[in-house]
Amino acid sequence: MKAKPAAAPRPSRARARTTSIAAFVVLAALVPTTATASGTQEVEAELPYVCALPSGQLPATVRVSAEFPERAEAGEAFTPSDVTTTVELPAEAVADLTAQGAAEVRAATRLAVGVAQNAATATATWRGGSEPVALPGSGPLTLVARGDVPSVAGRSDGDLTFSAGALAVDLALGAADPAAADPGSLTVDCALAEDAPDQGLLATVPVGTDERAPSGSPSSSGPAESSGAPDDDGQPDGPGDGRPERQSERSPKVLENTPGAAADRDDVPPCRYDEQHPPTDVSLNAYVTGYANVKKMKGAAYLPPSCVLIEQGLPVPGPPDPEYLIFDTLSYANFHYRERKQTPPFEATFLSFDFAPVKATMVLEQTAPMRIDSRMKIRLSDFTTITDTYVRAPLVLHVLDLEVNGTPLDVGSECRTETSLTSEDPDPANFPGDHLVLYGRGEQLIGLPATGYLLLSGGALSGEATIPAFTGCGSDGEDLDRLLTASVSGPGNHIKQVQGQTCAIAAPVFPSPENEGQCTEDLQPYEIPVAER
């Protein structure tokens, strides 16, 4: 067995998020701090599932890969990393989707993962999203999803086990002809097959002991049933018989955010409208932060909180659908730093070619406004709201300073990527040109807090970028273009960005005993988000 990581999800807001109009996300620094994995176990599990498709109950194969720590201490939170969920649907599924007029599909996955320790259990939801995939002419449909994974902490000593459970696959369908009718969407519910090995066991992490249990083997106690009342953080806390619980029976804690702390307000740039940028009735501002992987460097880079000014669009009716009410919204956003459409300068340190320490100071610069396209779908059967958002951001990476092994290199004043960082666009005919594409989904059930990304309350979005070649780097006849291009440029760089709660300038909400703060007294965003891996 073997496994791969994803980033931890944001906590759900105590209040319900009512609508999702637009989204914003920004690319993180692209020259990384090299990270090395020590004390980790790789897990890869191939599991049989049964999925409910229009043509009936059909077998499917689900492969889950991730990295877990070899061991942890009681109360110590950790996040499974490099998580990938690969779903292989049978050829009959392709026929079902083709019959609905689809030529391509994008998937969002929700995998229930049981977390057990001693005599107590909890459940975490592992979310993922895939790039658009063309439907094959024959054979199965393979969807590879990466996304958000909560942190987990064992409450006491004893093996902590992770087991795969129910899987939901939300399929957004795309037509071959842009002028054709929208084929809509489909949710496929899948259950773990009865003959799944070890009942879907993914990994075992010993807690509070120096002895490591073999990866993929059941713990000594095994998953146990628990039905106690929730404790102070909402998780089942005991055997449910009314007796005081033993410490060994406390449920593992599933944390909906990566451990970390928000930056101090004195350490982030101002984020407010001014005379040169007067607000309108639909103006919002927010901070964004995040990480970006650089595949060549096997590391991740951190973008500290940056200010974004957003002009929220108005929803208009979308294409007709017998199962949904659909509304589309177009919004625009810009960085705002010292009257420039760019991030503040940020530093990143990495190991070039695995041995030479390199420190770079960079900014991300816009070449045009960032476009935000959101589609909100209200399901008529139960009024569940689903919002899919695509952010198209033309961003050039500009290198200001560079040091190699402590020696400054003069990169000149025009060292940057040749074009914007790019992604594969799901609708290239309508959106040509070089730009990033990042995707997020928000979902809300009646009476429950929303999950995922919503513009007003923020959240995480993700995607993959190709870093172009560098140009203009060097001075006095020294050409550094090839060095940077060889070290950094290339495809397959995963990005995850987090936007904080927005401040609505026309109707600010200040902190009070009744309300969470959304705006400071001088109309800056109250929340400074924490980056998530």
PDB file of N, CA and C in Angstrom, residues 155-229:
ATOM      1  N   ARG A 155      -5.780  11.359  20.570  1.00  0.00           N
ATOM      2  CA  ARG A 155      -5.996  11.906  21.917  1.00  0.00           C
ATOM      3  C   ARG A 155      -5.162  11.210  22.983  1.00  0.00           C
ATOM      4  N   SER A 156      -4.653  10.005  22.682  1.00  0.00           N
ATOM      5  CA  SER A 156      -3.952   9.216  23.692  1.00  0.00           C
ATOM      6  C   SER A 156      -2.973   8.295  22.995  1.00  0.00           C
ATOM      7  N   ASP A 157      -2.297   7.446  23.754  1.00  0.00           N
ATOM      8  CA  ASP A 157      -1.407   6.463  23.167  1.00  0.00           C
ATOM      9  C   ASP A 157      -2.223   5.374  22.473  1.00  0.00           C
ATOM     10  N   GLY A 158      -1.652   4.810  21.409  1.00  0.00           N
ATOM     11  CA  GLY A 158      -2.324   3.741  20.686  1.00  0.00           C
ATOM     12  C   GLY A 158      -2.349   4.020  19.201  1.00  0.00           C
ATOM     13  N   ASP A 159      -2.422   2.969  18.409  1.00  0.00           N
ATOM     14  CA  ASP A 159      -2.400   3.124  16.953  1.00  0.00           C
ATOM     15  C   ASP A 159      -3.585   3.943  16.459  1.00  0.00           C
ATOM     16  N   LEU A 160      -3.296   4.853  15.539  1.00  0.00           N
ATOM     17  CA  LEU A 160      -4.308   5.660  14.866  1.00  0.00           C
ATOM     18  C   LEU A 160      -4.452   5.097  13.456  1.00  0.00           C
ATOM     19  N   THR A 161      -5.652   4.595  13.113  1.00  0.00           N
ATOM     20  CA  THR A 161      -5.855   3.973  11.807  1.00  0.00           C
ATOM     21  C   THR A 161      -6.737   4.840  10.927  1.00  0.00           C
ATOM     22  N   PHE A 162      -6.471   4.789   9.627  1.00  0.00           N
ATOM     23  CA  PHE A 162      -7.225   5.535   8.617  1.00  0.00           C
ATOM     24  C   PHE A 162      -7.804   4.527   7.629  1.00  0.00           C
ATOM     25  N   SER A 163      -9.128   4.570   7.434  1.00  0.00           N
ATOM     26  CA  SER A 163      -9.794   3.618   6.548  1.00  0.00           C
ATOM     27  C   SER A 163     -10.726   4.350   5.598  1.00  0.00           C
ATOM     28  N   ALA A 164     -10.683   3.961   4.321  1.00  0.00           N
ATOM     29  CA  ALA A 164     -11.540   4.576   3.309  1.00  0.00           C
ATOM     30  C   ALA A 164     -12.974   4.099   3.470  1.00  0.00           C
ATOM     31  N   GLY A 165     -13.921   5.025   3.260  1.00  0.00           N
ATOM     32  CA  GLY A 165     -15.338   4.695   3.347  1.00  0.00           C
ATOM     33  C   GLY A 165     -16.076   5.152   2.106  1.00  0.00           C
ATOM     34  N   ALA A 166     -17.262   5.696   2.297  1.00  0.00           N
ATOM     35  CA  ALA A 166     -18.104   6.110   1.174  1.00  0.00           C
ATOM     36  C   ALA A 166     -17.419   7.201   0.349  1.00  0.00           C
ATOM     37  N   LEU A 167     -17.665   7.158  -0.952  1.00  0.00           N
ATOM     38  CA  LEU A 167     -17.065   8.115  -1.882  1.00  0.00           C
ATOM     39  C   LEU A 167     -18.168   8.725  -2.743  1.00  0.00           C
ATOM     40  N   ALA A 168     -18.159  10.066  -2.853  1.00  0.00           N
ATOM     41  CA  ALA A 168     -19.057  10.763  -3.778  1.00  0.00           C
ATOM     42  C   ALA A 168     -18.203  11.449  -4.835  1.00  0.00           C
ATOM     43  N   VAL A 169     -18.597  11.305  -6.097  1.00  0.00           N
ATOM     44  CA  VAL A 169     -17.865  11.907  -7.211  1.00  0.00           C
ATOM     45  C   VAL A 169     -18.826  12.839  -7.950  1.00  0.00           C
ATOM     46  N   ASP A 170     -18.592  14.143  -7.827  1.00  0.00           N
ATOM     47  CA  ASP A 170     -19.397  15.137  -8.539  1.00  0.00           C
ATOM     48  C   ASP A 170     -18.762  15.383  -9.905  1.00  0.00           C
ATOM     49  N   LEU A 171     -19.508  15.156 -10.974  1.00  0.00           N
ATOM     50  CA  LEU A 171     -19.000  15.271 -12.331  1.00  0.00           C
ATOM     51  C   LEU A 171     -19.603  16.498 -13.006  1.00  0.00           C
ATOM     52  N   ALA A 172     -18.746  17.469 -13.359  1.00  0.00           N
ATOM     53  CA  ALA A 172     -19.171  18.611 -14.164  1.00  0.00           C
ATOM     54  C   ALA A 172     -18.896  18.268 -15.624  1.00  0.00           C
ATOM     55  N   LEU A 173     -19.932  18.235 -16.438  1.00  0.00           N
ATOM     56  CA  LEU A 173     -19.822  17.753 -17.811  1.00  0.00           C
ATOM     57  C   LEU A 173     -19.638  18.911 -18.779  1.00  0.00           C
ATOM     58  N   GLY A 174     -18.819  18.674 -19.794  1.00  0.00           N
ATOM     59  CA  GLY A 174     -18.590  19.667 -20.832  1.00  0.00           C
ATOM     60  C   GLY A 174     -18.950  19.109 -22.198  1.00  0.00           C
ATOM     61  N   ALA A 175     -19.590  19.951 -23.026  1.00  0.00           N
ATOM     62  CA  ALA A 175     -19.996  19.515 -24.366  1.00  0.00           C
ATOM     63  C   ALA A 175     -18.854  19.688 -25.346  1.00  0.00           C
ATOM     64  N   ALA A 176     -18.853  18.872 -26.403  1.00  0.00           N
ATOM     65  CA  ALA A 176     -17.819  18.985 -27.438  1.00  0.00           C
ATOM     66  C   ALA A 176     -17.970  20.284 -28.204  1.00  0.00           C
ATOM     67  N   ASP A 177     -19.190  20.705 -28.464  1.00  0.00           N
ATOM     68  CA  ASP A 177     -19.474  21.926 -29.205  1.00  0.00           C
ATOM     69  C   ASP A 177     -19.911  23.005 -28.220  1.00  0.00           C
ATOM     70  N   PRO A 178     -19.138  24.127 -28.096  1.00  0.00           N
ATOM     71  CA  PRO A 178     -19.528  25.183 -27.157  1.00  0.00           C
ATOM     72  C   PRO A 178     -20.926  25.722 -27.405  1.00  0.00           C
ATOM     73  N   ALA A 179     -21.428  25.587 -28.639  1.00  0.00           N
ATOM     74  CA  ALA A 179     -22.762  26.092 -28.955  1.00  0.00           C
ATOM     75  C   ALA A 179     -23.858  25.103 -28.568  1.00  0.00           C
ATOM     76  N   ALA A 180     -23.469  23.891 -28.218  1.00  0.00           N
ATOM     77  CA  ALA A 180     -24.459  22.872 -27.865  1.00  0.00           C
ATOM     78  C   ALA A 180     -25.009  23.131 -26.465  1.00  0.00           C
ATOM     79  N   ALA A 181     -26.097  22.458 -26.154  1.00  0.00           N
ATOM     80  CA  ALA A 181     -26.715  22.594 -24.835  1.00  0.00           C
ATOM     81  C   ALA A 181     -25.771  22.071 -23.752  1.00  0.00           C
ATOM     82  N   ASP A 182     -25.814  22.735 -22.596  1.00  0.00           N
ATOM     83  CA  ASP A 182     -24.989  22.320 -21.472  1.00  0.00           C
ATOM     84  C   ASP A 182     -25.440  20.942 -21.002  1.00  0.00           C
ATOM     85  N   PRO A 183     -24.533  19.937 -21.003  1.00  0.00           N
ATOM     86  CA  PRO A 183     -24.940  18.594 -20.555  1.00  0.00           C
ATOM     87  C   PRO A 183     -25.169  18.492 -19.051  1.00  0.00           C
ATOM     88  N   GLY A 184     -24.853  19.552 -18.310  1.00  0.00           N
ATOM     89  CA  GLY A 184     -25.161  19.571 -16.883  1.00  0.00           C
ATOM     90  C   GLY A 184     -24.131  18.864 -16.029  1.00  0.00           C
ATOM     91  N   SER A 185     -24.582  18.214 -14.981  1.00  0.00           N
ATOM     92  CA  SER A 185     -23.679  17.566 -14.032  1.00  0.00           C
ATOM     93  C   SER A 185     -24.322  16.294 -13.496  1.00  0.00           C
ATOM     94  N   LEU A 186     -23.517  15.511 -12.794  1.00  0.00           N
ATOM     95  CA  LEU A 186     -23.982  14.228 -12.277  1.00  0.00           C
ATOM     96  C   LEU A 186     -23.179  13.900 -11.020  1.00  0.00           C
ATOM     97  N   THR A 187     -23.845  13.460  -9.964  1.00  0.00           N
ATOM     98  CA  THR A 187     -23.170  12.985  -8.760  1.00  0.00           C
ATOM     99  C   THR A 187     -23.255  11.467  -8.707  1.00  0.00           C
ATOM    100  N   VAL A 188     -22.106  10.828  -8.592  1.00  0.00           N
ATOM    101  CA  VAL A 188     -22.011   9.366  -8.537  1.00  0.00           C
ATOM    102  C   VAL A 188     -21.641   8.965  -7.111  1.00  0.00           C
ATOM    103  N   ASP A 189     -22.512   8.231  -6.449  1.00  0.00           N
ATOM    104  CA  ASP A 189     -22.261   7.758  -5.086  1.00  0.00           C
ATOM    105  C   ASP A 189     -21.690   6.342  -5.140  1.00  0.00           C
ATOM    106  N   CYS A 190     -20.588   6.140  -4.416  1.00  0.00           N
ATOM    107  CA  CYS A 190     -19.889   4.856  -4.434  1.00  0.00           C
ATOM    108  C   CYS A 190     -19.719   4.334  -3.008  1.00  0.00           C
ATOM    109  N   ALA A 191     -19.848   3.024  -2.856  1.00  0.00           N
ATOM    110  CA  ALA A 191     -19.668   2.371  -1.560  1.00  0.00           C
ATOM    111  C   ALA A 191     -18.517   1.379  -1.657  1.00  0.00           C
ATOM    112  N   LEU A 192     -17.768   1.257  -0.574  1.00  0.00           N
ATOM    113  CA  LEU A 192     -16.667   0.300  -0.518  1.00  0.00           C
ATOM    114  C   LEU A 192     -17.231  -1.107  -0.682  1.00  0.00           C
ATOM    115  N   ALA A 193     -16.636  -1.896  -1.556  1.00  0.00           N
ATOM    116  CA  ALA A 193     -17.109  -3.262  -1.792  1.00  0.00           C
ATOM    117  C   ALA A 193     -16.895  -4.129  -0.548  1.00  0.00           C
ATOM    118  N   GLU A 194     -17.757  -5.107  -0.385  1.00  0.00           N
ATOM    119  CA  GLU A 194     -17.679  -5.970   0.796  1.00  0.00           C
ATOM    120  C   GLU A 194     -16.374  -6.753   0.874  1.00  0.00           C
ATOM    121  N   ASP A 195     -15.771  -7.019  -0.295  1.00  0.00           N
ATOM    122  CA  ASP A 195     -14.539  -7.801  -0.295  1.00  0.00           C
ATOM    123  C   ASP A 195     -13.288  -6.927  -0.307  1.00  0.00           C
ATOM    124  N   ALA A 196     -13.424  -5.645   0.046  1.00  0.00           N
ATOM    125  CA  ALA A 196     -12.251  -4.762   0.076  1.00  0.00           C
ATOM    126  C   ALA A 196     -11.241  -5.271   1.092  1.00  0.00           C
ATOM    127  N   PRO A 197      -9.945  -5.308   0.739  1.00  0.00           N
ATOM    128  CA  PRO A 197      -8.940  -5.823   1.675  1.00  0.00           C
ATOM    129  C   PRO A 197      -8.861  -4.987   2.940  1.00  0.00           C
ATOM    130  N   ASP A 198      -8.804  -5.631   4.088  1.00  0.00           N
ATOM    131  CA  ASP A 198      -8.675  -4.982   5.398  1.00  0.00           C
ATOM    132  C   ASP A 198      -9.737  -3.912   5.613  1.00  0.00           C
ATOM    133  N   GLN A 199     -10.913  -4.097   5.003  1.00  0.00           N
ATOM    134  CA  GLN A 199     -12.035  -3.168   5.167  1.00  0.00           C
ATOM    135  C   GLN A 199     -11.642  -1.731   4.828  1.00  0.00           C
ATOM    136  N   GLY A 200     -10.816  -1.597   3.795  1.00  0.00           N
ATOM    137  CA  GLY A 200     -10.446  -0.270   3.312  1.00  0.00           C
ATOM    138  C   GLY A 200      -9.334   0.409   4.071  1.00  0.00           C
ATOM    139  N   LEU A 201      -8.573  -0.333   4.870  1.00  0.00           N
ATOM    140  CA  LEU A 201      -7.496   0.271   5.652  1.00  0.00           C
ATOM    141  C   LEU A 201      -6.480   0.953   4.743  1.00  0.00           C
ATOM    142  N   LEU A 202      -6.163   2.211   5.071  1.00  0.00           N
ATOM    143  CA  LEU A 202      -5.173   2.969   4.302  1.00  0.00           C
ATOM    144  C   LEU A 202      -3.825   3.022   5.007  1.00  0.00           C
ATOM    145  N   ALA A 203      -3.825   3.322   6.302  1.00  0.00           N
ATOM    146  CA  ALA A 203      -2.553   3.509   7.008  1.00  0.00           C
ATOM    147  C   ALA A 203      -2.762   3.370   8.500  1.00  0.00           C
ATOM    148  N   THR A 204      -1.674   3.070   9.205  1.00  0.00           N
ATOM    149  CA  THR A 204      -1.645   3.017  10.657  1.00  0.00           C
ATOM    150  C   THR A 204      -0.505   3.887  11.155  1.00  0.00           C
ATOM    151  N   VAL A 205      -0.809   4.821  12.057  1.00  0.00           N
ATOM    152  CA  VAL A 205       0.200   5.718  12.626  1.00  0.00           C
ATOM    153  C   VAL A 205       0.266   5.465  14.127  1.00  0.00           C
ATOM    154  N   PRO A 206       1.354   4.878  14.642  1.00  0.00           N
ATOM    155  CA  PRO A 206       1.483   4.700  16.090  1.00  0.00           C
ATOM    156  C   PRO A 206       1.542   6.061  16.795  1.00  0.00           C
ATOM    157  N   VAL A 207       0.843   6.179  17.893  1.00  0.00           N
ATOM    158  CA  VAL A 207       0.817   7.423  18.671  1.00  0.00           C
ATOM    159  C   VAL A 207       1.349   7.140  20.065  1.00  0.00           C
ATOM    160  N   GLY A 208       2.346   7.908  20.482  1.00  0.00           N
ATOM    161  CA  GLY A 208       2.866   7.797  21.835  1.00  0.00           C
ATOM    162  C   GLY A 208       3.689   6.568  22.085  1.00  0.00           C
ATOM    163  N   THR A 209       4.244   5.975  21.017  1.00  0.00           N
ATOM    164  CA  THR A 209       5.094   4.795  21.197  1.00  0.00           C
ATOM    165  C   THR A 209       6.205   4.834  20.183  1.00  0.00           C
ATOM    166  N   ASP A 210       7.340   4.295  20.522  1.00  0.00           N
ATOM    167  CA  ASP A 210       8.467   4.261  19.598  1.00  0.00           C
ATOM    168  C   ASP A 210       8.374   3.111  18.629  1.00  0.00           C
ATOM    169  N   GLU A 211       7.417   2.178  18.828  1.00  0.00           N
ATOM    170  CA  GLU A 211       7.293   1.038  17.944  1.00  0.00           C
ATOM    171  C   GLU A 211       6.353   1.374  16.804  1.00  0.00           C
ATOM    172  N   ARG A 212       6.828   1.249  15.597  1.00  0.00           N
ATOM    173  CA  ARG A 212       6.028   1.560  14.420  1.00  0.00           C
ATOM    174  C   ARG A 212       5.271   0.329  13.954  1.00  0.00           C
ATOM    175  N   ALA A 213       3.945   0.501  13.796  1.00  0.00           N
ATOM    176  CA  ALA A 213       3.155  -0.588  13.224  1.00  0.00           C
ATOM    177  C   ALA A 213       3.387  -0.637  11.734  1.00  0.00           C
ATOM    178  N   PRO A 214       3.347  -1.816  11.120  1.00  0.00           N
ATOM    179  CA  PRO A 214       3.552  -1.910   9.679  1.00  0.00           C
ATOM    180  C   PRO A 214       2.496  -1.126   8.923  1.00  0.00           C
ATOM    181  N   SER A 215       2.943  -0.387   7.891  1.00  0.00           N
ATOM    182  CA  SER A 215       1.996   0.376   7.083  1.00  0.00           C
ATOM    183  C   SER A 215       0.996  -0.549   6.442  1.00  0.00           C
ATOM    184  N   GLY A 216      -0.292  -0.160   6.541  1.00  0.00           N
ATOM    185  CA  GLY A 216      -1.336  -0.930   5.886  1.00  0.00           C
ATOM    186  C   GLY A 216      -1.825  -2.117   6.695  1.00  0.00           C
ATOM    187  N   SER A 217      -1.310  -2.302   7.936  1.00  0.00           N
ATOM    188  CA  SER A 217      -1.811  -3.410   8.744  1.00  0.00           C
ATOM    189  C   SER A 217      -2.711  -2.863   9.831  1.00  0.00           C
ATOM    190  N   PRO A 218      -3.717  -3.648  10.256  1.00  0.00           N
ATOM    191  CA  PRO A 218      -4.624  -3.161  11.281  1.00  0.00           C
ATOM    192  C   PRO A 218      -3.899  -2.925  12.595  1.00  0.00           C
ATOM    193  N   SER A 219      -4.428  -1.957  13.382  1.00  0.00           N
ATOM    194  CA  SER A 219      -3.854  -1.729  14.701  1.00  0.00           C
ATOM    195  C   SER A 219      -4.223  -2.888  15.615  1.00  0.00           C
ATOM    196  N   SER A 220      -3.585  -2.925  16.804  1.00  0.00           N
ATOM    197  CA  SER A 220      -3.831  -4.032  17.706  1.00  0.00           C
ATOM    198  C   SER A 220      -5.287  -4.070  18.156  1.00  0.00           C
ATOM    199  N   SER A 221      -5.906  -2.888  18.308  1.00  0.00           N
ATOM    200  CA  SER A 221      -7.291  -2.863  18.740  1.00  0.00           C
ATOM    201  C   SER A 221      -8.246  -2.879  17.566  1.00  0.00           C
ATOM    202  N   GLY A 222      -7.807  -2.349  16.410  1.00  0.00           N
ATOM    203  CA  GLY A 222      -8.660  -2.301  15.227  1.00  0.00           C
ATOM    204  C   GLY A 222      -9.690  -1.212  15.358  1.00  0.00           C
ATOM    205  N   PRO A 223     -10.353  -0.852  14.244  1.00  0.00           N
ATOM    206  CA  PRO A 223     -11.404   0.143  14.301  1.00  0.00           C
ATOM    207  C   PRO A 223     -12.537  -0.339  15.195  1.00  0.00           C
ATOM    208  N   ALA A 224     -12.986   0.564  16.057  1.00  0.00           N
ATOM    209  CA  ALA A 224     -14.052   0.183  16.982  1.00  0.00           C
ATOM    210  C   ALA A 224     -15.225   1.115  16.836  1.00  0.00           C
ATOM    211  N   GLU A 225     -16.421   0.621  17.166  1.00  0.00           N
ATOM    212  CA  GLU A 225     -17.613   1.448  17.074  1.00  0.00           C
ATOM    213  C   GLU A 225     -17.679   2.372  18.280  1.00  0.00           C
ATOM    214  N   SER A 226     -18.191   3.589  18.065  1.00  0.00           N
ATOM    215  CA  SER A 226     -18.362   4.544  19.149  1.00  0.00           C
ATOM    216  C   SER A 226     -19.571   5.387  18.851  1.00  0.00           C
ATOM    217  N   SER A 227     -20.387   5.631  19.864  1.00  0.00           N
ATOM    218  CA  SER A 227     -21.594   6.405  19.636  1.00  0.00           C
ATOM    219  C   SER A 227     -21.846   7.394  20.749  1.00  0.00           C
ATOM    220  N   GLY A 228     -20.789   7.871  21.365  1.00  0.00           N
ATOM    221  CA  GLY A 228     -20.966   8.784  22.478  1.00  0.00           C
ATOM    222  C   GLY A 228     -21.425  10.155  22.048  1.00  0.00           C
ATOM    223  N   ALA A 229     -21.812  10.985  23.018  1.00  0.00           N
ATOM    224  CA  ALA A 229     -22.209  12.351  22.726  1.00  0.00           C
ATOM    225  C   ALA A 229     -20.998  13.165  22.354  1.00  0.00           C
TER     226      ALA A 229
END
